[in-house]
Structure formats: C-alpha cells, structure tokens
Coordinates of C-alpha atoms in Angstrom, one line a residue:
F1 CA -9.1 143.6 22.8
L2 CA -8.1 143.3 19.1
T3 CA -5.7 146.2 19.2
D4 CA -4.3 145.6 22.7
N5 CA -4.2 141.8 22.8
L6 CA -4.8 140.0 19.5
Q7 CA -2.5 142.2 17.4
R8 CA 0.2 142.3 20.1
A9 CA 0.1 138.5 20.3
L10 CA 0.2 138.2 16.5
S11 CA 3.2 140.5 16.3
L12 CA 5.3 138.6 18.8
D13 CA 4.2 135.2 17.6
A14 CA 5.3 136.0 14.1
L15 CA 8.9 135.8 15.3
R16 CA 11.0 132.6 15.1
S17 CA 12.0 133.4 18.7
S18 CA 8.4 133.1 20.0
H19 CA 7.2 130.1 22.0
P20 CA 4.0 128.1 22.4
I21 CA 1.3 129.0 24.9
Q22 CA 2.0 125.8 26.8
V23 CA 5.7 125.5 27.3
P24 CA 7.7 123.3 29.8
V25 CA 9.5 125.1 32.5
R26 CA 12.8 123.4 33.2
R27 CA 14.5 126.0 35.3
S28 CA 13.5 129.1 37.3
A29 CA 15.0 131.5 34.7
D30 CA 12.3 130.2 32.3
I31 CA 9.4 131.5 34.4
S32 CA 9.8 135.2 33.9
Q33 CA 10.5 134.8 30.2
I34 CA 7.3 133.0 29.3
F35 CA 4.7 135.3 30.9
D36 CA 4.6 137.6 28.0
A37 CA 2.2 138.5 25.2
I38 CA 2.1 134.9 24.1
S39 CA 1.0 133.4 27.5
Y40 CA -1.5 136.3 28.2
S41 CA -2.6 137.8 24.9
K42 CA -2.4 134.8 22.6
G43 CA -3.8 132.7 25.3
A44 CA -6.8 135.0 25.7
S45 CA -7.1 135.3 21.9
A46 CA -7.2 131.5 21.6
I47 CA -10.0 131.3 24.2
Q48 CA -11.9 134.0 22.3
M49 CA -11.5 132.1 19.0
L50 CA -12.7 128.9 20.7
S51 CA -15.7 130.6 22.3
S52 CA -16.7 132.1 19.0
Y53 CA -16.4 128.7 17.2
I54 CA -18.4 126.6 19.7
G55 CA -20.8 129.4 20.6
H56 CA -20.9 131.5 23.7
D57 CA -23.7 129.6 25.3
S58 CA -21.8 126.3 25.0
F59 CA -18.6 127.9 26.1
F60 CA -20.1 129.3 29.4
K61 CA -22.0 126.1 30.0
G62 CA -18.6 124.2 29.8
I63 CA -16.9 126.7 32.0
R64 CA -19.6 126.4 34.7
A65 CA -19.3 122.6 34.5
Y66 CA -15.5 122.8 34.7
L67 CA -15.5 125.1 37.8
Q68 CA -18.2 123.0 39.5
K69 CA -16.4 119.7 38.9
H70 CA -13.0 120.9 40.1
K71 CA -13.8 123.3 42.9
Y72 CA -11.5 123.0 45.8
A73 CA -9.2 120.9 43.7
N74 CA -6.5 121.1 41.0
A75 CA -7.2 120.9 37.3
S76 CA -5.3 120.5 34.1
T77 CA -5.7 121.9 30.6
E78 CA -7.3 118.7 29.4
D79 CA -9.9 119.0 32.2
L80 CA -11.0 122.3 30.7
W81 CA -11.1 121.0 27.2
D82 CA -13.1 117.9 28.3
A83 CA -15.7 120.1 29.9
L84 CA -16.0 122.3 26.9
S85 CA -16.2 119.3 24.6
E86 CA -19.0 117.8 26.6
A87 CA -20.9 121.1 26.6
S88 CA -20.5 121.8 22.8
G89 CA -20.2 118.4 21.2
V90 CA -17.0 119.5 19.6
D91 CA -13.6 117.8 20.1
V92 CA -12.1 120.9 21.8
S93 CA -8.9 119.1 22.7
H94 CA -8.1 118.3 19.1
F95 CA -9.1 121.8 18.0
M96 CA -6.9 123.6 20.5
A97 CA -3.9 121.3 20.5
T98 CA -2.0 123.1 17.7
W99 CA -3.0 126.5 19.0
T100 CA -1.6 126.0 22.5
R101 CA 1.2 123.5 22.0
K102 CA 2.7 124.7 18.7
I103 CA 4.7 127.9 18.1
G104 CA 3.3 130.5 15.6
Y105 CA 0.1 130.8 13.5
P106 CA -0.8 130.5 9.8
I107 CA -1.3 132.9 6.9
I108 CA -4.3 131.8 4.9
T109 CA -3.8 132.4 1.2
V110 CA -7.0 132.6 -0.8
T111 CA -7.2 131.7 -4.5
E112 CA -10.4 132.2 -6.5
L113 CA -11.3 129.2 -8.8
E114 CA -12.3 129.8 -12.4
N115 CA -15.8 128.4 -11.8
G116 CA -16.6 131.6 -9.9
S117 CA -18.3 129.8 -7.0
Q118 CA -15.4 128.5 -5.0
I119 CA -12.2 129.5 -3.3
K120 CA -9.2 127.5 -2.4
V121 CA -7.5 128.3 0.8
L122 CA -3.9 127.3 1.7
Q123 CA -2.3 127.5 5.2
N124 CA 1.4 128.1 5.9
R125 CA 3.2 129.4 8.9
Y126 CA 3.4 133.2 9.0
L127 CA 6.7 134.8 9.8
S128 CA 7.3 138.5 9.8
A129 CA 10.8 137.9 8.5
G130 CA 9.4 136.2 5.3
K131 CA 8.5 132.8 4.1
A132 CA 8.9 129.9 6.5
T133 CA 11.3 127.1 5.6
E134 CA 10.0 123.6 5.1
S135 CA 11.1 122.5 8.6
E136 CA 9.4 125.6 10.1
D137 CA 6.2 125.0 8.2
E138 CA 5.1 121.5 9.4
T139 CA 2.1 122.5 11.6
E140 CA -1.4 122.2 10.1
W141 CA -3.7 124.2 12.3
W142 CA -7.4 123.6 12.7
V143 CA -8.6 127.0 11.4
P144 CA -12.2 128.3 11.7
L145 CA -12.5 130.4 8.6
G146 CA -15.5 132.4 9.5
I147 CA -16.5 133.2 5.9
E148 CA -19.0 135.9 5.3
T149 CA -20.2 137.6 2.1
A150 CA -22.0 140.9 1.4
E151 CA -25.3 139.0 0.9
S152 CA -24.9 136.7 4.0
K153 CA -23.1 138.2 6.9
I154 CA -23.8 135.2 9.1
Q155 CA -20.6 133.2 9.9
R156 CA -20.9 129.6 8.7
P157 CA -19.4 127.3 11.5
I158 CA -18.9 124.4 9.1
D159 CA -16.1 126.3 7.3
V160 CA -13.1 124.9 9.1
L161 CA -9.7 124.3 7.4
T162 CA -8.2 121.1 8.9
S163 CA -5.6 120.3 6.3
R164 CA -2.9 122.1 4.4
E165 CA -5.4 123.3 1.8
A166 CA -9.1 122.8 0.9
T167 CA -11.8 124.2 -1.3
F168 CA -14.9 126.0 0.0
D169 CA -18.1 127.2 -1.7
V170 CA -18.2 131.0 -2.0
P171 CA -20.2 132.9 -4.6
V172 CA -17.2 134.9 -5.8
S173 CA -18.7 135.9 -9.2
T174 CA -22.1 137.0 -7.8
S175 CA -21.2 138.4 -4.4
K176 CA -20.3 142.1 -4.0
W177 CA -17.5 141.0 -1.6
Y178 CA -16.5 138.2 0.6
K179 CA -14.2 138.0 3.7
L180 CA -12.6 135.4 5.9
N181 CA -12.2 135.6 9.7
K182 CA -15.5 137.3 10.5
D183 CA -15.1 139.7 13.5
T184 CA -11.4 139.0 13.5
V185 CA -11.5 136.4 16.1
G186 CA -9.2 133.9 14.4
I187 CA -5.5 133.8 15.1
Y188 CA -4.2 134.1 11.6
R189 CA -3.5 136.5 8.7
V190 CA -5.4 136.4 5.4
K191 CA -4.0 137.1 1.9
Y192 CA -6.6 137.8 -0.7
P193 CA -6.4 138.0 -4.5
A194 CA -6.0 141.7 -5.6
S195 CA -9.6 141.9 -6.9
A196 CA -10.9 140.7 -3.5
V197 CA -8.9 143.4 -1.7
V198 CA -10.4 146.1 -4.0
N199 CA -13.9 144.8 -3.2
I200 CA -13.2 144.7 0.6
A201 CA -11.8 148.3 0.4
Q202 CA -15.0 149.4 -1.3
A203 CA -17.1 147.7 1.4
I204 CA -15.0 149.5 4.1
A205 CA -15.4 152.9 2.4
E206 CA -19.2 152.3 2.1
G207 CA -19.5 151.3 5.8
E208 CA -20.4 147.7 5.2
L209 CA -17.8 146.1 7.4
G210 CA -18.0 146.0 11.2
T211 CA -15.4 147.6 13.5
N212 CA -13.6 144.4 14.3
D213 CA -13.4 143.5 10.6
R214 CA -12.0 146.9 9.7
I215 CA -9.3 146.5 12.3
G216 CA -8.4 143.1 11.0
V217 CA -8.2 144.1 7.3
I218 CA -5.8 147.0 7.9
A219 CA -3.7 145.0 10.4
D220 CA -3.4 142.1 8.0
A221 CA -2.4 144.4 5.1
A222 CA 0.3 146.1 7.1
S223 CA 1.7 142.8 8.5
L224 CA 1.8 141.1 5.0
A225 CA 3.8 144.1 3.8
V226 CA 6.4 143.6 6.5
S227 CA 6.8 139.9 5.7
G228 CA 6.9 140.4 1.9
H229 CA 3.6 138.5 1.2
S230 CA 2.4 141.8 -0.3
S231 CA 3.8 145.3 -0.8
T232 CA 3.7 148.4 1.4
S233 CA 2.1 150.3 -1.5
D234 CA -0.8 147.9 -1.2
F235 CA -1.2 148.8 2.4
L236 CA -0.9 152.5 1.7
T237 CA -3.6 152.3 -1.0
L238 CA -5.9 150.4 1.4
L239 CA -5.6 153.3 3.9
R240 CA -7.7 155.5 1.6
A241 CA -10.7 153.4 2.3
Y242 CA -10.6 154.6 5.9
A243 CA -11.0 158.3 5.2
S244 CA -14.4 158.4 6.9
E245 CA -13.4 156.2 9.8
T246 CA -14.9 157.3 13.2
E247 CA -14.0 154.5 15.6
L248 CA -11.2 155.0 18.1
V249 CA -10.0 151.4 18.0
V250 CA -9.7 151.4 14.3
W251 CA -7.7 154.7 14.3
Q252 CA -5.5 153.2 17.0
E253 CA -4.6 150.4 14.7
I254 CA -4.0 152.8 11.8
A255 CA -1.8 155.0 14.0
T256 CA 0.2 151.9 15.2
R257 CA 0.8 150.9 11.6
T258 CA 1.7 154.3 10.3
D259 CA 4.0 154.9 13.3
A260 CA 5.8 151.7 12.5
L261 CA 6.3 152.8 8.9
Q262 CA 7.8 156.2 10.0
S263 CA 10.0 154.4 12.5
V264 CA 11.4 151.9 10.1
W265 CA 11.8 154.5 7.3
V266 CA 13.9 156.7 9.7
N267 CA 17.1 156.1 7.6
E268 CA 15.4 157.5 4.5
S269 CA 16.3 160.9 3.0
D270 CA 14.7 163.9 4.6
E271 CA 12.7 164.4 1.5
I272 CA 11.0 161.0 1.6
K273 CA 10.5 161.3 5.4
E274 CA 8.7 164.6 4.9
K275 CA 6.5 162.9 2.2
I276 CA 5.6 160.2 4.7
H277 CA 4.7 162.9 7.2
A278 CA 2.5 164.6 4.6
L279 CA 0.7 161.2 4.1
S280 CA 0.2 161.0 7.8
R281 CA -1.2 164.6 7.8
T282 CA -3.8 163.6 5.2
L283 CA -5.0 160.9 7.6
F284 CA -4.9 162.7 10.9
S285 CA -5.2 166.4 10.3
P286 CA -8.8 166.3 9.1
L287 CA -9.6 164.2 12.1
A288 CA -7.9 166.6 14.5
K289 CA -9.7 169.6 12.9
R290 CA -13.1 167.9 13.0
L291 CA -12.8 167.0 16.7
G292 CA -11.1 170.2 17.8
W293 CA -9.7 170.5 21.3
E294 CA -12.9 170.7 23.4
A295 CA -15.7 168.2 24.0
A296 CA -18.8 169.0 21.9
S297 CA -21.0 168.4 24.9
A298 CA -20.8 167.6 28.6
D299 CA -21.8 164.0 28.0
E300 CA -19.4 163.3 25.2
D301 CA -18.4 159.6 24.9
S302 CA -15.0 159.1 26.6
L303 CA -13.8 157.2 23.4
V304 CA -14.2 160.4 21.4
G305 CA -12.0 162.2 23.9
R306 CA -9.3 159.6 23.5
L307 CA -9.7 159.8 19.7
R308 CA -9.2 163.5 19.9
A309 CA -5.9 163.1 21.8
L310 CA -4.7 160.4 19.3
A311 CA -5.5 162.8 16.3
I312 CA -3.7 165.7 17.9
R313 CA -0.6 163.7 18.7
A314 CA -0.4 162.1 15.2
A315 CA -1.1 165.4 13.4
G316 CA 1.4 167.3 15.6
F317 CA 4.1 164.7 15.2
S318 CA 3.7 164.7 11.4
G319 CA 4.1 168.5 11.2
D320 CA 0.6 170.0 11.1
A321 CA 1.4 173.7 11.6
E322 CA -2.0 174.6 13.0
V323 CA -2.0 171.7 15.6
I324 CA 1.6 172.6 16.6
A325 CA 0.8 176.3 17.1
E326 CA -2.4 175.6 19.1
T327 CA -0.5 172.9 21.2
N328 CA 2.2 175.4 22.1
R329 CA -0.3 178.1 23.0
R330 CA -2.2 175.7 25.2
F331 CA 1.0 174.3 26.7
H332 CA 2.3 177.6 27.9
A333 CA -1.2 178.7 29.0
F334 CA -1.4 175.6 31.1
F335 CA 1.8 176.4 32.9
D336 CA 0.7 180.0 33.3
G337 CA -2.2 178.8 35.4
D338 CA -5.0 177.9 32.9
K339 CA -5.5 174.3 33.8
S340 CA -8.4 174.1 31.4
A341 CA -6.0 174.3 28.4
F342 CA -5.6 170.5 28.6
N343 CA -8.0 167.9 29.9
T344 CA -7.1 164.4 31.1
D345 CA -7.2 163.1 27.5
T346 CA -5.3 165.9 25.7
L347 CA -2.6 166.5 28.4
R348 CA -0.4 163.6 27.3
A349 CA -0.7 164.4 23.6
G350 CA -0.2 168.1 24.3
F351 CA 3.0 167.5 26.3
A352 CA 4.3 165.1 23.7
V353 CA 3.9 167.6 20.8
A354 CA 5.2 170.5 22.8
V355 CA 8.3 168.7 23.9
Y356 CA 8.9 167.2 20.4
H357 CA 8.8 170.6 18.6
G358 CA 10.1 172.7 21.5
G359 CA 13.3 173.3 23.3
R360 CA 14.6 173.6 26.9
A361 CA 11.7 175.7 28.1
E362 CA 9.1 173.0 27.2
F363 CA 11.3 170.2 28.4
E364 CA 11.9 171.8 31.8
K365 CA 8.2 172.6 32.3
A366 CA 7.2 169.0 31.5
K367 CA 9.9 167.8 33.9
S368 CA 8.7 170.1 36.6
Y369 CA 5.1 168.7 36.2
F370 CA 6.5 165.2 36.8
L371 CA 8.4 166.3 39.9
D372 CA 5.3 168.0 41.4
S373 CA 3.8 165.4 43.7
A374 CA 0.6 167.4 44.0
N375 CA -0.3 166.3 40.4
P376 CA -2.1 163.0 39.8
V377 CA 0.3 160.1 39.4
D378 CA -0.9 159.1 35.9
Q379 CA -0.4 162.7 34.7
Q380 CA 3.0 162.8 36.3
L381 CA 4.0 159.6 34.4
A382 CA 2.5 161.1 31.2
A383 CA 4.9 164.1 31.6
L384 CA 7.8 161.8 32.3
S385 CA 7.2 159.5 29.3
N386 CA 7.1 162.5 27.0
L387 CA 10.4 163.9 27.9
G388 CA 12.2 161.5 25.5
F389 CA 10.6 163.2 22.5
T390 CA 13.1 166.1 22.7
K391 CA 15.5 166.4 19.8
D392 CA 18.1 168.4 21.7
P393 CA 21.2 166.2 22.4
A394 CA 22.0 168.0 25.6
L395 CA 18.5 167.4 26.9
V396 CA 18.7 163.8 25.9
N397 CA 21.9 163.4 28.0
E398 CA 20.2 165.1 30.9
L399 CA 17.2 162.9 30.7
L400 CA 19.3 159.7 30.7
E401 CA 21.1 160.9 33.8
F402 CA 17.8 161.9 35.4
A403 CA 16.3 158.5 34.6
L404 CA 18.8 156.8 37.0
S405 CA 18.4 159.5 39.7
D406 CA 16.4 159.2 42.9
N407 CA 13.7 161.3 41.3
V408 CA 12.6 158.4 39.2
R409 CA 11.4 155.2 40.8
N410 CA 13.1 152.0 39.7
Q411 CA 9.8 150.7 38.2
D412 CA 9.4 153.9 36.1
V413 CA 12.8 154.1 34.4
H414 CA 11.3 152.6 31.2
Q415 CA 8.7 155.4 31.2
A416 CA 11.6 158.0 31.1
I417 CA 13.5 156.4 28.2
S418 CA 10.9 154.8 26.0
A419 CA 10.3 157.8 23.7
L420 CA 14.0 158.0 23.0
S421 CA 13.8 154.9 20.9
T422 CA 11.6 156.8 18.3
G423 CA 14.3 159.2 17.2
E424 CA 17.2 158.3 14.9
A425 CA 19.9 160.2 16.8
N426 CA 18.3 159.5 20.2
R427 CA 18.3 155.7 19.6
E428 CA 22.1 155.7 19.3
R429 CA 22.5 157.7 22.5
L430 CA 20.0 155.4 24.3
W431 CA 21.9 152.3 23.3
K432 CA 25.2 153.8 24.4
W433 CA 23.6 154.6 27.8
Y434 CA 22.4 151.0 28.1
Q435 CA 25.9 149.7 27.5
E436 CA 27.6 152.2 29.8
N437 CA 25.1 151.4 32.6
Y438 CA 24.6 147.7 32.1
D439 CA 26.3 146.6 35.3
L440 CA 24.5 149.2 37.3
L441 CA 21.1 148.1 35.8
V442 CA 21.9 144.5 36.5
T443 CA 22.6 145.3 40.1
R444 CA 19.5 147.4 40.4
Y445 CA 17.1 144.8 38.9
R446 CA 18.8 141.6 40.1
A447 CA 15.6 140.6 41.8
S448 CA 13.5 141.2 38.7
M449 CA 15.6 140.5 35.7
S450 CA 12.5 140.5 33.4
Y451 CA 12.8 144.3 33.7
M452 CA 16.2 144.0 32.1
G453 CA 14.5 142.4 29.2
A454 CA 12.1 145.4 29.0
L455 CA 15.1 147.8 29.0
V456 CA 16.9 145.9 26.2
R457 CA 13.8 145.8 24.1
I458 CA 13.4 149.6 24.5
S459 CA 17.1 150.4 24.0
T460 CA 17.6 148.3 20.8
G461 CA 14.2 147.4 19.2
G462 CA 14.0 150.6 17.2
F463 CA 17.2 150.2 15.2
I464 CA 17.3 149.5 11.5
G465 CA 20.4 147.8 9.9
Y466 CA 22.0 144.3 10.0
D467 CA 25.2 145.9 11.2
K468 CA 23.5 147.3 14.2
A469 CA 21.9 144.0 15.0
D470 CA 25.3 142.4 14.8
E471 CA 26.8 145.1 17.1
I472 CA 24.1 144.5 19.7
E473 CA 24.5 140.8 19.5
R474 CA 28.2 141.0 20.1
F475 CA 27.8 143.2 23.1
L476 CA 25.1 141.1 24.8
A477 CA 27.1 137.9 24.0
T478 CA 29.6 139.0 26.6
K479 CA 26.9 139.3 29.3
D480 CA 24.8 136.8 31.3
T481 CA 21.4 137.3 29.6
S482 CA 20.0 133.9 30.5
K483 CA 17.1 135.4 32.4
F484 CA 16.0 137.5 29.5
Q485 CA 17.6 135.8 26.5
R486 CA 14.2 135.3 24.8
V487 CA 13.7 139.1 24.7
V488 CA 17.2 139.6 23.3
D489 CA 16.5 137.1 20.6
Q490 CA 13.2 138.8 19.8
S491 CA 14.7 142.2 19.7
L492 CA 17.5 141.1 17.3
E493 CA 15.0 139.3 15.1
K494 CA 12.8 142.4 15.0
I495 CA 15.7 144.6 13.9
R496 CA 16.6 142.2 11.1
S497 CA 13.0 141.7 10.0
N498 CA 12.3 145.5 9.8
T499 CA 15.6 146.0 8.0
A500 CA 14.5 143.4 5.4
W501 CA 11.2 145.2 5.1
F502 CA 12.8 148.6 4.5
E503 CA 15.3 147.2 1.9
K504 CA 12.5 145.3 0.1
D505 CA 10.0 148.1 -0.1
R506 CA 12.1 151.3 0.0
E507 CA 11.7 151.9 -3.8
D508 CA 8.1 150.7 -3.7
V509 CA 7.2 153.4 -1.1
R510 CA 9.1 156.1 -3.1
M511 CA 7.1 155.2 -6.2
W512 CA 3.8 155.2 -4.4
L513 CA 4.4 158.6 -2.8
A514 CA 5.4 160.1 -6.2
N515 CA 2.4 158.6 -8.0
N516 CA 0.0 159.8 -5.4
G517 CA 0.9 163.5 -5.3
F518 CA 3.3 163.5 -2.3

C-alpha cells in the first residue's frame, strides 16, 4: 500500500497542478480528470491515517454504524465523519477537513531545542518544485505526528500538530534515535536535523525500524532531494543503510528512487551515467547474486520470487555483466524450447534485459511471444511492454508503427510505448510519434479521452529541459486538451521540476560519486 498508493499520491499531490480529494464537478469534462491518484490513492491514504489516529476498533465501529444508519439510502461525507466522531470521541470532521478539501500536504521540519528534551516542528506546504509561495502556504493541517523513540516504540496519540508550529517533548539527548510518522501512515514528508538522520540510518542498518518506516525514510529523503529541501548526496548516503535489506516492498521503493535518478540524469556525460550505473550495481548485484535465478525451495514465499525479478532487472539494466550473460543464455534457451529457463516472475525481467542489451533477434523473439495467443495474456503483455527497451532506432520506428496496428488492442497501446520514455533518444522519437499521430489518436480515443491523458504523460513526462517543456506546451496549446488538461499541466510541471532538480544537484552528485570511489 505504501509503495503503490501512498507514495504515488504524495508524488502527484506535490505538484501545483494537483487537486483536493473533494472537488466540485462543474462540467462533464471534469469527471475523467479527477479520478486519479488523488481521488483513489490519497483518499485511501487519508482513511488509513484517520483509522490509525482514532484506532482501528473505533474506526470499524463507526463504519458499521454509518452503514447501518444509511442502508438503502444516500449519504454524504459529513455523515461518515459524524459516525466516526461518535464512535471515537474525536472531532473527525475537523481533523479531515484540510486533508480532503485542500490541495497538497505538508513538510514537517524538525528542529532540536538546546535543552535536549524537546523538538520544535514546523509545517509548510510541500512542493516538488521547491519552496511554496506565501499564497500557496496558507493551509495549516491537523497532523498526527506519531512520534516514536528507540526506547519507546509506542505511538503517542496526543502528539498532534494543529498550528503552524509547536514544541513537543522528545528525549533527544538521551534517546538513541527518534522518528516521526510511525509506520508511515501520515500524509506528509519529514525533514530532520542532520544528526537525527545519522541516528535513523544507524537504526535502519541495525534492523531497529519496521518495514513501513524504512520505506518512509528513504522515500522522504529522495523527495526532499528533488524539491531542494535537502541534497541528492544526502539521499545517496542514506542508501548505504539499506545494504542488508531483505523486504521486497522496501527494495521496490529503492528501485523507484534510483530509477528516477538515472532517468533525470540522462543528459549527463556518459562517464557520470556509468558511475551512477556502478552505484546501482553495488545495490542490486549482490541481491541478484544472493537470490539467483531459481527458487530455493518449492514453498518459497512469492514475495521472494518478485524480489528476485526486481534484482535481476535492476542489475541487468545497470550493466552487471554476469546477469546480462545469464539472461541472454536463458532467453535463447527459452525460445529454443526450454520453458523452465524463466518462471512467471523472471520472464518479464528476463525479456526486458535481453531486449535492452540485444538487437533485432531478441526484439523479434519477444514480439513473436506477444503475438502468440497461446501464451497467457499477462505474459503476452509483459513481452509487449518490454519491446520499448530496444536502443535500435529502426526497431523503435517499427514498434511505434506496430503499436497502432491491428495487432495491438486500443487499450494496450500504452503498454507498447511506455518503455520508450526511459531512453534519451527514444523519448524524442516517441514525442514526434505523438505529434504526428495526434489527430488519429483523438479519433481513436474520442469516447475515452482520459486515455489521451495517459498517452501524453508517457510521451512527454520523461523529458528534461525547460526548452522541451516550452516546446510541448506550444504544441498542445494548439489542440483541444480540455478533457485531459490536468494531465498536461502535471506533465509540464514534472518536466520543469525534474529539470530544476538536475540543475541544482548535478555538481553535488558528481562530487558524491567521486568522493565515494565511483
């Protein structure tokens, strides 16, 4: 839930072009644009935060009362809050008002007081593009802080920030470590003093923090680097604390963040990009080697199988020679009839690495697997989605033509082109394809224009450069994008935000790589 929903919601809601969970619908075009990660993922995250705050027993007691009272009838948001308030004794409506009716969420900045027994916390609106302006920073959220320390890991429900800033008792000088947002159920980012980050990193390395907290710490560090509230070098240093990590969901978050770094740094020199790949290998190659290609036992946990696939893909994409060689061996053995070369978990990763490092032979084999209707549908789509990892310009052009052919269903076009957005040269060709086929795409998806939003996000979201954002904006300004304008705004904002991140921390990353043996 944290990696698939909360972090996705936080990512989108960090944009100026986001929207509240509760938003008025004034025209039909608004409907398809608001059912996104905010309505679903932030909405679900807000419910989880509320449930954690008032207690699960009170939450479900209130839900039962709400359903019973309004069965066979209509109900409003306030009816739900009233039921939960009565069950918990907490003014839920007041608690939830800012979370559902206001755009965005806060960054909580922690300052340790000189007395060694207290911290001051300050809330401001968090934006991935940087510091919010005064007019953007008017909301004061009701924030359950969930403070825990090494000595007392029980969340204290009384710790709630209800104003711009406040002071709380925390034994800073005597506690081995302290942390806010226990279990990462709160919808906010946390910025700690440098000394506190060191202590938290040590706690992670020693296995003292739970899975959810480990996800939250690395996600916050990466996000604060993007926005400029901290540096990318701080995030890279924190990664070291995860060397012994074993949980799939934590590695998923790490992979998401390192993939983002490699994607944004795509305009760097080949030398620096190789150093970033080397960094990625230090993270994922040992994991891939430890897990191997085969299950250790017949009853292996399915999450281990998914972690194996993640490690193989990440190590292979970052240039691990052993992983690439074994992937190629298994890929060709698979198409020679040895279907045991890949299992359901490693097939997608194996196809991706083989196509990425291969040529026409690997591309055509993966394509043929997609076209064979005898194969399971999910594996067919896995093959289709990996075709875009090719680096051959001729194959890219063939894929773009293939994506609009009768061989690919209308609802699967995004599967065919998504991977193209990850490669520097392929991004340009994909954007050109989108422009050339814009009228055709509009005609095809006229009944579901939200899909046009998905296509514009894929075709533009990976770019770096203010000039590219301006070019995209000029093109789309000549089109009727009213039914997916919110996605257009979000894509443009993401390009500009990532460009600012790259320009801000380009030298910082170079220095960190040099100082850490890369």
